[in-house]
Amino acid sequence: DAGITQSPRHKVTETGTPVTLRCHQTENHRYMYWYRQDPGHGLRLIHYSYGVKDTDKGEVSDGYSVSRSKTEDFLLTLESATSSQTSVYFCAISESTGGRRTDTQYFGPGTRLTVL
Amino acid sequence: GESVGLHLPTLSVQEGDNSIINCAYSNSASDYFIWYKQESGKGPQFIIDIRSNMDKRQGQRVTVLLNKTVKHLSLQIAATQPGDSAVYFCAESIYGNNRLAFGKGNQVVVIP
């Protein structure tokens, strides 16, 4: 998985509780991404980061926040989890130097989150 | 575990035959395309990519073809093996800033 780990790998939580998922990379890549994957949908971008402390929203960012205080770590937080956030969450990294060129994204193993 | 292959188009292939998986992309301005393979319970795995200045690229047992005229991308897998059973999906760069848009995928089932 290209030097990417995600923790936890599985989590069950209750509606209304805060949840933080962690993505850790050992590749020193500049870009990091959080996606969710649900049956019947392609991967959908939640948030992404293009450097330390530099983040931006994706297409399904409502209810999620992120932080990146170090190159290697990208955290995804659900401030108050809802059942609609039950999903499989994937982190991805990309080496791109930015600008108009898009480069390959490599994915972590995923976190399966269930919100009861 | 939960299947991301629910309700996906399915291609059943005899072991040893060649597989062709198709993808129609949405934006004529997209200049970079990737094919991923996803096995049940795992993260997407990079297979091969192609930029818009090419129309064909080959890897080990895989070939990607790009037809910009009709906005079509295909992945050919030679001599399909049981380990090729997975969901395959394409991705295109349409937003800039190193972001990708992903297709929903195709389920490939290899029959021994």
Coordinates of C-alpha atoms in Angstrom, one line a residue:
Chain A
D1 CA 0.0 0.0 0.0
A2 CA 2.8 2.4 -1.0
G3 CA 3.9 3.2 2.6
I4 CA 0.4 4.3 3.8
T5 CA -1.2 3.2 7.0
Q6 CA -4.7 4.0 8.3
S7 CA -5.9 3.7 11.8
P8 CA -8.1 2.3 13.1
R9 CA -9.0 -0.2 10.5
H10 CA -12.4 -0.8 11.9
K11 CA -14.5 1.3 14.2
V12 CA -18.1 1.1 15.5
T13 CA -19.4 4.3 17.2
E14 CA -22.7 5.8 18.2
T15 CA -24.5 8.8 16.7
G16 CA -23.3 12.1 18.0
T17 CA -19.9 11.0 19.1
P18 CA -16.7 12.5 17.7
V19 CA -14.5 10.3 15.6
T20 CA -10.9 10.8 14.3
L21 CA -9.3 8.7 11.6
R22 CA -5.6 8.9 11.0
C23 CA -3.6 8.5 7.8
H24 CA 0.2 8.1 8.0
Q25 CA 2.6 8.0 5.1
T26 CA 6.3 7.3 4.9
E27 CA 6.8 8.5 1.3
N28 CA 7.1 12.2 2.1
H29 CA 4.5 13.0 -0.6
R30 CA 3.1 16.5 -0.7
Y31 CA -0.6 15.7 -1.4
M32 CA -2.9 13.7 0.8
Y33 CA -6.6 12.9 0.4
W34 CA -9.5 11.5 2.2
Y35 CA -12.2 9.7 0.3
R36 CA -15.3 7.8 1.2
Q37 CA -16.6 4.8 -0.7
D38 CA -20.2 3.6 -0.7
P39 CA -22.0 0.9 -2.7
G40 CA -23.3 2.4 -5.9
H41 CA -20.9 5.4 -5.8
G42 CA -17.4 5.9 -7.0
L43 CA -14.8 7.2 -4.6
R44 CA -15.9 10.7 -3.4
L45 CA -13.4 13.2 -2.2
I46 CA -14.0 14.6 1.3
H47 CA -11.0 16.9 1.9
Y48 CA -7.5 17.0 0.6
S49 CA -4.2 18.7 1.6
Y50 CA -1.5 20.1 -0.6
G51 CA 1.0 20.8 2.2
V52 CA 1.4 21.1 5.9
K53 CA -1.5 23.2 7.2
D54 CA -2.8 23.6 3.6
T55 CA -6.2 21.9 3.1
D56 CA -9.2 22.3 0.9
K57 CA -12.7 20.9 0.6
G58 CA -13.8 18.1 -1.7
E59 CA -17.3 17.3 -3.0
V60 CA -18.7 15.8 0.2
S61 CA -17.0 17.8 2.9
D62 CA -20.1 18.6 5.1
G63 CA -19.8 17.1 8.6
Y64 CA -16.0 16.5 8.2
S65 CA -12.9 18.5 9.1
V66 CA -9.2 17.7 8.6
S67 CA -5.9 18.7 9.9
R68 CA -2.3 18.3 8.7
S69 CA 0.3 19.4 11.2
K70 CA 3.1 17.2 9.7
T71 CA 3.9 16.0 6.2
E72 CA 3.3 12.4 7.2
D73 CA 0.0 12.7 9.0
F74 CA -3.5 13.7 7.8
L75 CA -6.4 13.4 10.2
L76 CA -10.1 13.2 9.4
T77 CA -12.5 14.2 12.1
L78 CA -16.2 13.7 12.3
E79 CA -17.3 16.2 14.9
S80 CA -20.6 14.5 15.6
A81 CA -21.0 11.2 13.7
T82 CA -24.3 10.4 11.9
S83 CA -25.5 7.2 10.4
S84 CA -25.1 8.7 6.9
Q85 CA -21.3 8.7 7.6
T86 CA -21.2 4.9 7.9
S87 CA -18.8 4.1 5.1
V88 CA -15.4 2.9 4.1
Y89 CA -12.8 5.7 4.3
F90 CA -9.7 5.7 2.2
C91 CA -6.6 7.9 2.4
A92 CA -4.5 8.5 -0.7
I93 CA -1.2 10.3 -1.4
S94 CA 0.3 11.8 -4.4
E95 CA 3.8 13.1 -5.1
S96 CA 2.8 15.9 -7.4
T97 CA 4.5 19.2 -7.2
G98 CA 1.2 20.9 -8.0
G99 CA 0.3 23.2 -10.7
R100 CA -1.6 21.9 -13.7
R101 CA 0.0 18.5 -13.7
T102 CA -2.0 15.7 -12.0
D103 CA -0.2 12.6 -10.8
T104 CA -0.9 9.1 -9.6
Q105 CA -2.7 8.7 -6.3
Y106 CA -1.8 5.7 -4.1
F107 CA -4.3 4.4 -1.6
G108 CA -4.2 3.1 1.9
P109 CA -6.0 -0.1 3.1
G110 CA -9.1 1.8 4.3
T111 CA -11.0 2.2 7.6
R112 CA -14.5 0.7 7.9
L113 CA -16.6 3.0 10.1
T114 CA -20.1 2.1 11.3
V115 CA -22.2 4.7 13.1
L116 CA -25.1 3.2 15.0
Chain B
G1 CA -17.0 -7.7 4.1
E2 CA -19.1 -5.1 2.4
S3 CA -18.9 -5.3 -1.3
V4 CA -18.2 -2.2 -3.3
G5 CA -19.2 -4.3 -6.3
L6 CA -22.9 -4.2 -5.6
H7 CA -25.0 -3.2 -8.7
L8 CA -21.9 -2.8 -10.8
P9 CA -21.7 -4.0 -14.4
T10 CA -20.1 -7.5 -14.4
L11 CA -17.8 -9.0 -16.9
S12 CA -17.4 -12.8 -16.6
V13 CA -14.2 -14.1 -18.3
Q14 CA -12.8 -17.6 -18.7
E15 CA -9.4 -18.1 -17.3
G16 CA -6.8 -17.6 -20.0
D17 CA -9.0 -15.4 -22.2
N18 CA -8.4 -11.7 -22.7
S19 CA -10.5 -9.1 -20.8
I20 CA -11.5 -5.7 -22.0
I21 CA -13.0 -3.2 -19.5
N22 CA -14.4 0.1 -20.8
C23 CA -14.8 3.5 -19.3
A24 CA -16.4 6.6 -20.8
Y25 CA -15.0 9.8 -19.3
S26 CA -16.8 13.0 -19.0
N27 CA -14.5 15.9 -19.7
S28 CA -12.7 16.5 -23.0
A29 CA -10.2 18.7 -21.2
S30 CA -9.0 15.8 -19.0
D31 CA -5.4 15.1 -19.6
Y32 CA -4.5 12.2 -17.3
F33 CA -6.2 8.9 -16.7
I34 CA -5.6 6.0 -14.3
W35 CA -6.9 2.5 -14.0
Y36 CA -7.3 1.0 -10.5
K37 CA -8.0 -2.5 -9.3
Q38 CA -9.8 -3.1 -6.0
E39 CA -10.1 -6.5 -4.4
S40 CA -12.7 -7.1 -1.7
G41 CA -11.8 -5.5 1.6
K42 CA -8.7 -3.8 0.2
G43 CA -7.8 -0.3 -1.0
P44 CA -7.6 0.6 -4.7
Q45 CA -4.4 -0.5 -6.3
F46 CA -2.7 1.4 -9.2
I47 CA -2.5 -0.6 -12.4
I48 CA -1.5 1.7 -15.2
D49 CA -1.9 5.3 -16.3
I50 CA -1.8 7.3 -19.5
R51 CA -1.6 11.0 -20.4
S52 CA -3.6 12.6 -23.2
N53 CA -0.6 12.9 -25.5
M54 CA -0.6 9.2 -25.9
D55 CA -3.3 6.8 -27.2
K56 CA -1.8 3.5 -26.0
R57 CA 0.4 2.3 -23.2
Q58 CA 1.4 -1.2 -22.2
G59 CA 2.4 -2.7 -18.9
Q60 CA 2.8 -6.2 -17.7
R61 CA -0.2 -8.1 -19.2
V62 CA -2.2 -4.9 -19.3
T63 CA -2.7 -2.3 -22.0
V64 CA -4.6 1.0 -21.8
L65 CA -6.1 2.6 -24.9
L66 CA -7.3 6.1 -25.0
N67 CA -9.7 7.5 -27.7
K68 CA -10.0 11.2 -27.1
T69 CA -12.4 11.6 -30.0
V70 CA -15.1 9.7 -28.3
K71 CA -13.9 10.2 -24.7
H72 CA -13.3 6.5 -24.2
L73 CA -10.7 4.6 -22.2
S74 CA -10.2 0.8 -22.1
L75 CA -8.2 -1.6 -20.1
Q76 CA -7.1 -4.9 -21.7
I77 CA -5.9 -7.7 -19.6
A78 CA -4.1 -10.5 -21.4
A79 CA -4.5 -14.2 -20.3
T80 CA -6.8 -13.4 -17.4
Q81 CA -6.0 -15.2 -14.2
P82 CA -8.2 -15.9 -11.1
G83 CA -6.2 -13.3 -9.2
D84 CA -7.6 -10.7 -11.7
S85 CA -11.0 -11.1 -10.2
A86 CA -11.8 -7.6 -8.7
V87 CA -13.5 -4.3 -9.3
Y88 CA -11.8 -2.1 -11.9
F89 CA -12.4 1.6 -12.2
C90 CA -11.0 4.4 -14.1
A91 CA -10.1 7.9 -12.9
E92 CA -9.7 11.2 -14.8
S93 CA -8.2 14.5 -13.9
I94 CA -10.9 17.1 -14.5
Y95 CA -10.5 19.6 -11.7
G96 CA -6.8 20.5 -11.9
N97 CA -4.9 20.9 -8.6
N98 CA -4.0 17.2 -8.6
R99 CA -7.6 16.0 -8.1
L100 CA -9.2 13.0 -9.7
A101 CA -12.8 12.0 -10.5
F102 CA -13.5 8.3 -10.3
G103 CA -15.9 6.0 -12.2
K104 CA -18.2 3.6 -10.4
G105 CA -16.3 0.6 -11.6
N106 CA -16.8 -2.8 -13.3
Q107 CA -16.7 -6.1 -11.6
V108 CA -14.6 -8.8 -13.3
V109 CA -15.2 -12.4 -12.4
V110 CA -12.7 -15.0 -13.7
I111 CA -14.1 -18.4 -14.2
P112 CA -11.5 -21.2 -13.7

